[in-house]
């Protein structure tokens, strides 16, 4: 069989390679053994029991094997139900109550956020935001352009609440400008990465950030003051050193764009620049008003469920988008994230069943006296360090999981909202910058048309190390 045919078979439904088959068999065997153990526990023990933590352990182990996070959550949910073996009525109460649980609401916010992002793309608002910022830097030198590119990525990611989706819009606009100015591919990727990640930390309606604020019982102002703000400022300051370093090193290796890439001129996404500009102003003004209102009033988790559709409606009206096309855009964006909604509903049900087993009561009764003599700082740093080996997949789910597992212990030690913001933000976002390559790095490289991973990994480490020191100092002062 020709080599091309072999490759096609492997990628179009053919049998997986032997190592993958062995890993799949091992994962399935471990899941089956855990479910059998859960059933045995359910038949032989009654709550409160520390065995209620078994589903959490199963969740973490299976997620680290690379199994689909939806599948992992479903298996952990079954495990939790088997551990407690509730009466049918009680099980129905848990499953039904999970529909309106704050955890499920965060999943719905993610769905609405994706829908709003698609509306911004279709109306040309996302495109206009990037172009407007780049016009401010035109002809002002490479350093100003670098910050303009960072700001464009930051604003777009913060507005859309998604890194990959926002940079996919910004990339085709930034690459020709960077190429004409002499930026290398690697320097462009580093600029987009630093700006985009800073924007993701600041995004007011991103699901992971909503999860942090909800878990820490903190408002957006506190979240920015002690969490996202320092990270964004540090990113902007370090870019003045890191990006020129990447530029010099990669330029020596002739890592430049081709002349035809510098000549590219992306077409106007909206097709009607005047309406796109009007929609952009309407969106920006509404965003400022909604974020300001949420900050002043300490609006709850459900506020984005009103704010995001409002942002979409105002943008659509200002752009003059036909109702049918507007509805299709909203539904197209929402449909992509429906599996996430199912995941968060299962997470809510998982925690509901775990609460019936009351494992945290057992842990606190057993270790409570020792915990009271433990310093809060080492505990906070240890939980924050979980970001280095955190559960891959949905960041918001990781935040909720960490809050569920370590929240009672943190409360026992007196860790307040400000400290929890720092801990949860770093626990959920540290692995974006390292220590290993990740999907965000690879995705940004692809959009910048770069292919030298060590430079972007070095960029991540250049931020990771001082950020660790910065957040440690913050925790020392807070605690």
Short mmCIF file of C-alpha atoms in Angstrom, two decimals:
data_model
loop_
_atom_site.label_atom_id
_atom_site.label_comp_id
_atom_site.label_asym_id
_atom_site.label_seq_id
_atom_site.Cartn_x
_atom_site.Cartn_y
_atom_site.Cartn_z
CA UNK A 1 0.00 0.00 0.00
CA UNK A 2 1.43 3.44 -0.85
CA UNK A 3 2.54 5.64 2.03
CA UNK A 4 -0.17 8.19 1.30
CA UNK A 5 -2.81 5.51 1.59
CA UNK A 6 -1.42 4.41 4.92
CA UNK A 7 -1.56 7.99 6.21
CA UNK A 8 -5.10 8.40 4.97
CA UNK A 9 -6.20 5.23 6.70
CA UNK A 10 -4.66 6.41 9.93
CA UNK A 11 -6.43 9.74 9.86
CA UNK A 12 -9.76 8.79 8.24
CA UNK A 13 -11.08 6.21 10.62
CA UNK A 14 -8.32 3.56 10.45
CA UNK A 15 -7.16 1.72 13.56
CA UNK A 16 -5.10 3.82 15.98
CA UNK A 17 -1.40 3.04 16.47
CA UNK A 18 -0.46 0.33 18.98
CA UNK A 19 0.67 2.77 21.76
CA UNK A 20 -2.60 4.67 21.45
CA UNK A 21 -4.58 1.42 21.63
CA UNK A 22 -2.71 0.37 24.76
CA UNK A 23 -3.27 3.78 26.37
CA UNK A 24 -6.98 3.62 25.50
CA UNK A 25 -7.27 0.11 26.94
CA UNK A 26 -5.47 1.16 30.13
CA UNK A 27 -7.71 4.23 30.51
CA UNK A 28 -10.88 2.19 30.04
CA UNK A 29 -9.67 -0.45 32.48
CA UNK A 30 -8.87 2.19 35.11
CA UNK A 31 -12.30 3.81 34.63
CA UNK A 32 -14.07 0.45 34.94
CA UNK A 33 -12.09 -0.44 38.08
CA UNK A 34 -12.90 2.96 39.64
CA UNK A 35 -16.61 2.53 38.91
CA UNK A 36 -16.61 -0.95 40.43
CA UNK A 37 -14.81 0.43 43.49
CA UNK A 38 -17.38 3.23 43.71
CA UNK A 39 -20.20 0.69 43.67
CA UNK A 40 -18.51 -1.38 46.37
CA UNK A 41 -18.10 1.75 48.51
CA UNK A 42 -21.74 2.67 47.99
CA UNK A 43 -22.92 -0.78 49.07
CA UNK A 44 -20.74 -0.99 52.17
CA UNK A 45 -20.45 2.55 53.59
CA UNK A 46 -22.73 5.41 54.60
CA UNK A 47 -22.00 9.12 54.70
CA UNK A 48 -20.21 11.11 55.88
CA UNK A 49 -17.26 9.34 54.25
CA UNK A 50 -13.94 10.43 52.79
CA UNK A 51 -14.66 8.00 49.92
CA UNK A 52 -16.69 10.88 48.50
CA UNK A 53 -13.41 12.24 47.17
CA UNK A 54 -13.00 9.18 44.92
CA UNK A 55 -14.91 10.76 41.99
CA UNK A 56 -12.64 13.82 42.19
CA UNK A 57 -9.57 11.59 42.01
CA UNK A 58 -11.07 9.73 39.04
CA UNK A 59 -11.78 13.05 37.32
CA UNK A 60 -8.21 14.28 37.74
CA UNK A 61 -6.55 11.02 36.65
CA UNK A 62 -8.69 10.55 33.54
CA UNK A 63 -8.39 14.21 32.52
CA UNK A 64 -4.59 13.98 32.70
CA UNK A 65 -4.68 11.05 30.23
CA UNK A 66 -6.11 13.34 27.58
CA UNK A 67 -9.60 11.84 27.62
CA UNK A 68 -12.42 14.15 26.47
CA UNK A 69 -13.41 16.38 29.37
CA UNK A 70 -17.11 15.69 28.73
CA UNK A 71 -16.47 11.94 28.97
CA UNK A 72 -14.33 12.42 32.08
CA UNK A 73 -17.05 14.45 33.79
CA UNK A 74 -19.73 11.91 32.89
CA UNK A 75 -17.66 9.05 34.37
CA UNK A 76 -16.95 11.05 37.54
CA UNK A 77 -20.67 11.80 37.86
CA UNK A 78 -21.53 8.10 37.61
CA UNK A 79 -18.83 7.35 40.18
CA UNK A 80 -20.27 9.93 42.61
CA UNK A 81 -23.78 8.53 42.20
CA UNK A 82 -22.49 5.01 42.90
CA UNK A 83 -20.58 6.13 46.00
CA UNK A 84 -23.68 7.62 47.64
CA UNK A 85 -26.37 5.40 46.01
CA UNK A 86 -29.15 7.88 46.78
CA UNK A 87 -32.84 7.06 46.65
CA UNK A 88 -34.43 7.79 43.24
CA UNK A 89 -36.21 10.86 44.60
CA UNK A 90 -33.01 12.28 46.07
CA UNK A 91 -31.09 11.60 42.86
CA UNK A 92 -33.79 13.40 40.87
CA UNK A 93 -33.56 16.36 43.23
CA UNK A 94 -29.78 16.60 42.70
CA UNK A 95 -30.03 16.31 38.90
CA UNK A 96 -32.92 18.75 38.70
CA UNK A 97 -31.35 21.25 41.08
CA UNK A 98 -28.17 21.20 39.03
CA UNK A 99 -30.00 22.88 36.14
CA UNK A 100 -30.12 26.18 38.04
CA UNK A 101 -26.88 25.69 39.98
CA UNK A 102 -24.30 28.53 39.68
CA UNK A 103 -21.88 26.05 38.08
CA UNK A 104 -24.35 25.37 35.26
CA UNK A 105 -24.93 29.11 34.90
CA UNK A 106 -21.22 29.55 34.17
CA UNK A 107 -21.57 26.99 31.37
CA UNK A 108 -24.48 29.00 29.96
CA UNK A 109 -22.38 32.18 30.16
CA UNK A 110 -19.71 30.46 28.05
CA UNK A 111 -22.39 29.59 25.47
CA UNK A 112 -23.67 33.18 25.38
CA UNK A 113 -20.10 34.50 25.18
CA UNK A 114 -19.39 32.37 22.10
CA UNK A 115 -22.64 33.58 20.53
CA UNK A 116 -21.74 37.22 21.15
CA UNK A 117 -18.28 36.64 19.71
CA UNK A 118 -19.79 35.33 16.48
CA UNK A 119 -22.05 38.40 16.28
CA UNK A 120 -19.00 40.67 16.63
CA UNK A 121 -17.28 38.77 13.84
CA UNK A 122 -20.24 38.88 11.45
CA UNK A 123 -20.97 42.58 12.03
CA UNK A 124 -17.32 43.51 11.46
CA UNK A 125 -16.89 44.94 14.96
CA UNK A 126 -13.95 42.67 15.77
CA UNK A 127 -12.25 43.62 12.51
CA UNK A 128 -12.88 47.33 13.08
CA UNK A 129 -11.45 47.25 16.62
CA UNK A 130 -8.12 45.89 15.33
CA UNK A 131 -7.93 48.26 12.36
CA UNK A 132 -8.71 51.31 14.51
CA UNK A 133 -5.94 50.54 17.00
CA UNK A 134 -3.42 49.88 14.23
CA UNK A 135 -4.22 53.22 12.58
CA UNK A 136 -3.17 54.98 15.79
CA UNK A 137 0.31 53.44 15.52
CA UNK A 138 0.83 54.01 11.79
CA UNK A 139 4.25 55.49 11.04
CA UNK A 140 5.30 55.84 14.69
CA UNK A 141 8.09 53.28 14.80
CA UNK A 142 8.45 49.60 15.63
CA UNK A 143 8.07 49.93 19.42
CA UNK A 144 4.81 51.85 19.14
CA UNK A 145 3.57 49.33 16.59
CA UNK A 146 4.47 46.46 18.93
CA UNK A 147 2.34 47.98 21.67
CA UNK A 148 -0.40 48.72 19.16
CA UNK A 149 -0.46 45.06 18.13
CA UNK A 150 -0.50 43.98 21.77
CA UNK A 151 -3.31 46.40 22.54
CA UNK A 152 -5.31 45.19 19.54
CA UNK A 153 -5.01 41.60 20.73
CA UNK A 154 -5.74 42.58 24.33
CA UNK A 155 -8.89 44.54 23.47
CA UNK A 156 -10.22 41.96 21.04
CA UNK A 157 -9.63 39.00 23.39
CA UNK A 158 -11.09 40.91 26.34
CA UNK A 159 -14.15 41.78 24.26
CA UNK A 160 -14.74 38.29 22.87
CA UNK A 161 -13.60 36.39 25.96
CA UNK A 162 -11.73 33.82 23.89
CA UNK A 163 -8.05 33.69 22.92
CA UNK A 164 -8.14 31.46 19.84
CA UNK A 165 -11.25 33.04 18.32
CA UNK A 166 -10.04 36.61 18.82
CA UNK A 167 -6.52 35.99 17.51
CA UNK A 168 -7.96 34.17 14.50
CA UNK A 169 -9.63 37.49 13.59
CA UNK A 170 -6.62 39.65 14.49
CA UNK A 171 -3.97 37.49 12.84
CA UNK A 172 -4.78 38.21 9.17
CA UNK A 173 -4.82 41.94 9.96
CA UNK A 174 -1.65 42.04 12.04
CA UNK A 175 0.63 39.82 9.94
CA UNK A 176 0.84 42.09 6.84
CA UNK A 177 1.47 45.17 9.02
CA UNK A 178 4.15 43.36 11.02
CA UNK A 179 5.75 42.05 7.82
CA UNK A 180 5.95 45.51 6.24
CA UNK A 181 7.57 46.90 9.40
CA UNK A 182 10.25 44.19 9.49
CA UNK A 183 8.94 42.14 12.39
CA UNK A 184 9.98 38.52 12.33
CA UNK A 185 7.44 35.72 12.52
CA UNK A 186 8.56 34.78 16.02
CA UNK A 187 8.44 38.37 17.31
CA UNK A 188 4.93 38.75 15.89
CA UNK A 189 3.84 35.54 17.62
CA UNK A 190 5.36 36.70 20.93
CA UNK A 191 3.57 40.06 20.65
CA UNK A 192 0.21 38.45 19.91
CA UNK A 193 0.69 35.90 22.69
CA UNK A 194 1.52 38.45 25.40
CA UNK A 195 -1.27 40.83 24.39
CA UNK A 196 -3.86 38.11 23.91
CA UNK A 197 -3.17 36.37 27.22
CA UNK A 198 -3.33 39.69 29.07
CA UNK A 199 -6.69 40.36 27.42
CA UNK A 200 -7.98 36.93 28.39
CA UNK A 201 -7.13 37.61 32.04
CA UNK A 202 -9.00 40.94 31.90
CA UNK A 203 -12.07 39.71 29.97
CA UNK A 204 -15.05 40.68 32.16
CA UNK A 205 -17.45 38.05 30.84
CA UNK A 206 -15.07 35.15 30.10
CA UNK A 207 -16.34 31.97 31.71
CA UNK A 208 -13.10 31.22 33.57
CA UNK A 209 -12.96 34.73 35.03
CA UNK A 210 -16.60 34.58 36.08
CA UNK A 211 -15.79 31.27 37.77
CA UNK A 212 -12.89 32.86 39.66
CA UNK A 213 -15.01 35.78 40.86
CA UNK A 214 -17.88 33.51 41.83
CA UNK A 215 -15.68 30.99 43.66
CA UNK A 216 -13.72 33.72 45.45
CA UNK A 217 -16.88 35.78 46.15
CA UNK A 218 -15.15 38.80 44.63
CA UNK A 219 -16.31 41.60 42.35
CA UNK A 220 -14.68 42.57 39.06
CA UNK A 221 -12.86 45.55 40.61
CA UNK A 222 -11.16 43.35 43.22
CA UNK A 223 -10.44 40.71 40.58
CA UNK A 224 -8.64 43.27 38.41
CA UNK A 225 -6.88 44.99 41.31
CA UNK A 226 -5.14 41.93 42.75
CA UNK A 227 -5.36 39.37 39.94
CA UNK A 228 -5.74 40.28 36.29
CA UNK A 229 -4.44 43.84 36.52
CA UNK A 230 -0.93 42.97 37.79
CA UNK A 231 -0.63 40.25 35.14
CA UNK A 232 -1.65 42.61 32.32
CA UNK A 233 0.70 45.38 33.50
CA UNK A 234 3.57 42.92 33.87
CA UNK A 235 2.91 41.63 30.33
CA UNK A 236 3.06 45.15 28.89
CA UNK A 237 6.25 46.03 30.78
CA UNK A 238 8.10 42.83 29.95
CA UNK A 239 7.15 43.07 26.27
CA UNK A 240 9.58 46.01 25.96
CA UNK A 241 12.41 43.58 26.75
CA UNK A 242 11.15 40.19 25.59
CA UNK A 243 9.87 41.06 22.10
CA UNK A 244 13.05 42.95 21.02
CA UNK A 245 15.10 40.00 22.29
CA UNK A 246 13.02 37.58 20.20
CA UNK A 247 13.27 40.00 17.25
CA UNK A 248 17.07 40.15 17.40
CA UNK A 249 17.58 36.41 17.80
CA UNK A 250 15.07 35.38 15.16
CA UNK A 251 16.20 38.08 12.71
CA UNK A 252 19.69 36.58 12.83
CA UNK A 253 18.08 33.37 11.58
CA UNK A 254 16.26 35.20 8.76
CA UNK A 255 12.85 34.46 10.29
CA UNK A 256 11.14 37.14 8.17
CA UNK A 257 7.88 37.12 6.27
CA UNK A 258 7.89 36.74 2.49
CA UNK A 259 7.31 39.87 0.35
CA UNK A 260 3.90 38.62 -0.78
CA UNK A 261 2.81 38.29 2.87
CA UNK A 262 3.74 41.92 3.48
CA UNK A 263 1.58 42.92 0.51
CA UNK A 264 -1.56 41.13 1.74
CA UNK A 265 -4.58 43.33 2.40
CA UNK A 266 -7.47 41.48 4.10
CA UNK A 267 -10.87 42.46 2.80
CA UNK A 268 -13.35 44.24 5.03
CA UNK A 269 -15.19 41.48 6.91
CA UNK A 270 -18.41 43.43 7.21
CA UNK A 271 -18.46 44.81 3.68
CA UNK A 272 -19.96 48.07 5.06
CA UNK A 273 -17.24 49.99 6.94
CA UNK A 274 -19.54 52.82 8.04
CA UNK A 275 -22.02 50.46 9.69
CA UNK A 276 -19.19 48.42 11.21
CA UNK A 277 -17.72 51.55 12.79
CA UNK A 278 -21.11 52.57 14.14
CA UNK A 279 -21.64 49.09 15.57
CA UNK A 280 -18.16 49.17 17.12
CA UNK A 281 -18.91 52.40 18.98
CA UNK A 282 -22.25 51.04 20.13
CA UNK A 283 -20.66 47.82 21.33
CA UNK A 284 -17.80 49.61 23.14
CA UNK A 285 -20.16 52.03 24.90
CA UNK A 286 -22.52 49.25 25.97
CA UNK A 287 -19.61 47.13 27.20
CA UNK A 288 -18.29 49.98 29.35
CA UNK A 289 -21.75 50.62 30.79
CA UNK A 290 -22.43 46.96 31.60
CA UNK A 291 -19.01 46.37 33.16
CA UNK A 292 -19.34 49.60 35.16
CA UNK A 293 -22.80 48.62 36.37
CA UNK A 294 -21.61 45.14 37.35
CA UNK A 295 -18.64 46.63 39.23
CA UNK A 296 -20.62 49.24 41.14
CA UNK A 297 -23.55 47.00 42.04
CA UNK A 298 -21.51 43.80 42.63
CA UNK A 299 -23.90 42.09 40.21
CA UNK A 300 -24.07 38.34 40.65
CA UNK A 301 -23.07 35.45 38.42
CA UNK A 302 -26.28 35.68 36.41
CA UNK A 303 -25.64 39.26 35.22
CA UNK A 304 -23.66 38.19 32.09
CA UNK A 305 -26.77 36.26 30.99
CA UNK A 306 -28.39 39.68 30.56
CA UNK A 307 -25.30 41.65 29.50
CA UNK A 308 -24.12 39.35 26.70
CA UNK A 309 -27.45 39.17 24.78
CA UNK A 310 -27.79 42.93 25.32
CA UNK A 311 -24.35 43.49 23.78
CA UNK A 312 -25.34 41.31 20.82
CA UNK A 313 -28.67 43.09 20.32
CA UNK A 314 -27.14 46.58 20.47
CA UNK A 315 -24.37 45.59 18.06
CA UNK A 316 -26.78 44.00 15.60
CA UNK A 317 -29.10 47.01 15.68
CA UNK A 318 -26.25 49.48 15.15
CA UNK A 319 -24.84 47.42 12.28
CA UNK A 320 -28.24 47.13 10.60
CA UNK A 321 -27.84 43.37 10.33
CA UNK A 322 -31.01 41.60 9.07
CA UNK A 323 -32.78 39.77 11.93
CA UNK A 324 -32.49 36.39 10.26
CA UNK A 325 -28.75 36.70 9.77
CA UNK A 326 -28.31 38.02 13.31
CA UNK A 327 -30.18 35.05 14.80
CA UNK A 328 -28.15 32.62 12.67
CA UNK A 329 -24.89 34.20 13.83
CA UNK A 330 -25.93 34.05 17.49
CA UNK A 331 -27.05 30.43 17.21
CA UNK A 332 -23.93 29.43 15.27
CA UNK A 333 -21.69 30.75 18.02
CA UNK A 334 -23.83 29.21 20.76
CA UNK A 335 -24.00 25.80 19.09
CA UNK A 336 -20.21 25.41 19.22
CA UNK A 337 -20.27 25.56 23.02
CA UNK A 338 -23.29 23.37 23.79
CA UNK A 339 -21.01 20.48 24.89
CA UNK A 340 -19.56 22.88 27.48
CA UNK A 341 -23.04 23.54 28.84
CA UNK A 342 -23.58 19.80 29.25
CA UNK A 343 -20.17 19.53 30.93
CA UNK A 344 -20.97 22.20 33.50
CA UNK A 345 -24.39 20.72 34.25
CA UNK A 346 -22.69 17.38 34.93
CA UNK A 347 -20.12 19.15 37.11
CA UNK A 348 -22.91 20.71 39.16
CA UNK A 349 -24.57 17.31 39.56
CA UNK A 350 -21.20 15.75 40.43
CA UNK A 351 -20.67 18.21 43.27
CA UNK A 352 -24.26 17.70 44.39
CA UNK A 353 -23.74 13.97 44.81
CA UNK A 354 -20.35 14.52 46.48
CA UNK A 355 -22.01 16.85 48.99
CA UNK A 356 -24.30 13.98 50.00
CA UNK A 357 -21.23 11.96 51.00
CA UNK A 358 -19.87 14.94 53.02
CA UNK A 359 -16.20 14.03 52.53
CA UNK A 360 -15.01 17.50 53.52
CA UNK A 361 -16.67 17.15 56.92
CA UNK A 362 -14.58 14.04 57.50
CA UNK A 363 -11.38 15.75 56.36
CA UNK A 364 -12.00 18.78 58.58
CA UNK A 365 -12.93 16.63 61.58
CA UNK A 366 -9.75 14.59 61.11
CA UNK A 367 -7.26 17.31 60.24
CA UNK A 368 -9.01 20.42 61.57
CA UNK A 369 -6.85 20.85 64.70
CA UNK A 370 -3.64 20.56 62.66
CA UNK A 371 -4.98 22.91 59.98
CA UNK A 372 -5.65 25.64 62.51
CA UNK A 373 -1.92 25.71 63.30
CA UNK A 374 -0.92 25.71 59.62
CA UNK A 375 0.09 28.94 57.91
CA UNK A 376 -2.27 30.13 55.18
CA UNK A 377 0.57 31.20 52.86
CA UNK A 378 2.09 27.75 52.16
CA UNK A 379 -1.41 26.36 51.60
CA UNK A 380 -2.27 29.15 49.14
CA UNK A 381 1.00 28.74 47.25
CA UNK A 382 0.52 24.97 47.03
CA UNK A 383 -2.98 25.33 45.57
CA UNK A 384 -1.81 28.03 43.14
CA UNK A 385 0.99 25.71 41.99
CA UNK A 386 -1.64 23.25 40.77
CA UNK A 387 -1.75 25.41 37.64
CA UNK A 388 1.49 23.75 36.58
CA UNK A 389 -0.05 20.30 36.62
CA UNK A 390 -3.70 21.31 36.46
CA UNK A 391 -6.53 19.39 34.88
CA UNK A 392 -6.36 20.14 31.15
CA UNK A 393 -9.41 21.29 29.25
CA UNK A 394 -11.91 23.89 30.36
CA UNK A 395 -10.23 26.47 32.58
CA UNK A 396 -13.50 27.43 34.23
CA UNK A 397 -14.11 23.80 35.16
CA UNK A 398 -10.63 23.66 36.67
CA UNK A 399 -11.37 26.74 38.80
CA UNK A 400 -14.62 25.25 40.06
CA UNK A 401 -12.94 21.93 40.82
CA UNK A 402 -10.15 23.61 42.81
CA UNK A 403 -12.67 25.72 44.71
CA UNK A 404 -14.78 22.67 45.53
CA UNK A 405 -11.84 20.59 46.73
CA UNK A 406 -9.78 23.21 48.56
CA UNK A 407 -12.38 25.86 49.41
CA UNK A 408 -13.41 24.37 52.79
CA UNK A 409 -9.78 24.00 53.85
CA UNK A 410 -8.99 27.55 52.74
CA UNK A 411 -11.94 28.89 54.70
CA UNK A 412 -10.70 27.02 57.77
CA UNK A 413 -7.34 28.76 57.37
CA UNK A 414 -8.92 32.20 56.93
CA UNK A 415 -8.12 32.77 53.26
CA UNK A 416 -10.27 35.68 52.08
CA UNK A 417 -11.63 36.77 48.67
CA UNK A 418 -8.55 38.75 47.59
CA UNK A 419 -6.19 35.85 48.28
CA UNK A 420 -8.55 33.41 46.56
CA UNK A 421 -8.57 35.61 43.45
CA UNK A 422 -4.77 35.41 43.26
CA UNK A 423 -4.71 31.67 43.96
CA UNK A 424 -7.45 30.73 41.49
CA UNK A 425 -6.24 33.01 38.71
CA UNK A 426 -2.71 31.66 38.88
CA UNK A 427 -3.84 28.06 39.36
CA UNK A 428 -5.92 28.31 36.20
CA UNK A 429 -3.67 30.44 33.97
CA UNK A 430 -0.07 29.60 34.92
CA UNK A 431 0.13 26.68 32.49
CA UNK A 432 -0.69 29.10 29.63
CA UNK A 433 2.86 30.46 29.99
CA UNK A 434 4.70 27.21 30.74
CA UNK A 435 6.56 25.23 31.84
CA UNK A 436 5.68 23.12 28.78
CA UNK A 437 4.35 24.01 25.32
CA UNK A 438 0.56 24.15 25.16
CA UNK A 439 -2.31 24.63 22.73
CA UNK A 440 -2.43 28.40 23.23
CA UNK A 441 1.23 28.73 22.23
CA UNK A 442 0.88 26.48 19.21
CA UNK A 443 -2.34 28.18 18.12
CA UNK A 444 -0.80 31.65 18.35
CA UNK A 445 2.22 30.49 16.36
CA UNK A 446 -0.03 29.14 13.64
CA UNK A 447 -1.97 32.40 13.37
CA UNK A 448 1.29 34.40 13.23
CA UNK A 449 2.67 31.90 10.67
CA UNK A 450 5.63 31.20 12.93
CA UNK A 451 7.32 27.83 13.35
CA UNK A 452 10.01 28.30 16.01
CA UNK A 453 8.46 27.08 19.26
CA UNK A 454 11.49 27.76 21.54
CA UNK A 455 11.04 31.51 21.10
CA UNK A 456 7.42 31.44 22.23
CA UNK A 457 8.22 29.04 25.04
CA UNK A 458 10.95 31.44 26.15
CA UNK A 459 8.44 34.29 26.01
CA UNK A 460 6.13 32.33 28.31
CA UNK A 461 8.90 31.58 30.77
CA UNK A 462 10.03 35.22 30.73
CA UNK A 463 6.59 36.14 32.09
CA UNK A 464 6.01 33.04 34.20
CA UNK A 465 8.99 33.48 36.52
CA UNK A 466 8.46 37.17 37.48
CA UNK A 467 4.69 36.60 37.70
CA UNK A 468 5.25 33.81 40.22
CA UNK A 469 7.38 36.19 42.29
CA UNK A 470 4.82 39.00 41.94
CA UNK A 471 1.86 36.88 43.06
CA UNK A 472 3.89 35.41 45.94
CA UNK A 473 4.63 38.92 47.21
CA UNK A 474 0.94 39.83 46.82
CA UNK A 475 -0.09 36.79 48.86
CA UNK A 476 2.44 37.68 51.56
CA UNK A 477 0.86 41.13 51.92
CA UNK A 478 -2.73 39.88 51.63
CA UNK A 479 -2.35 37.03 54.11
#
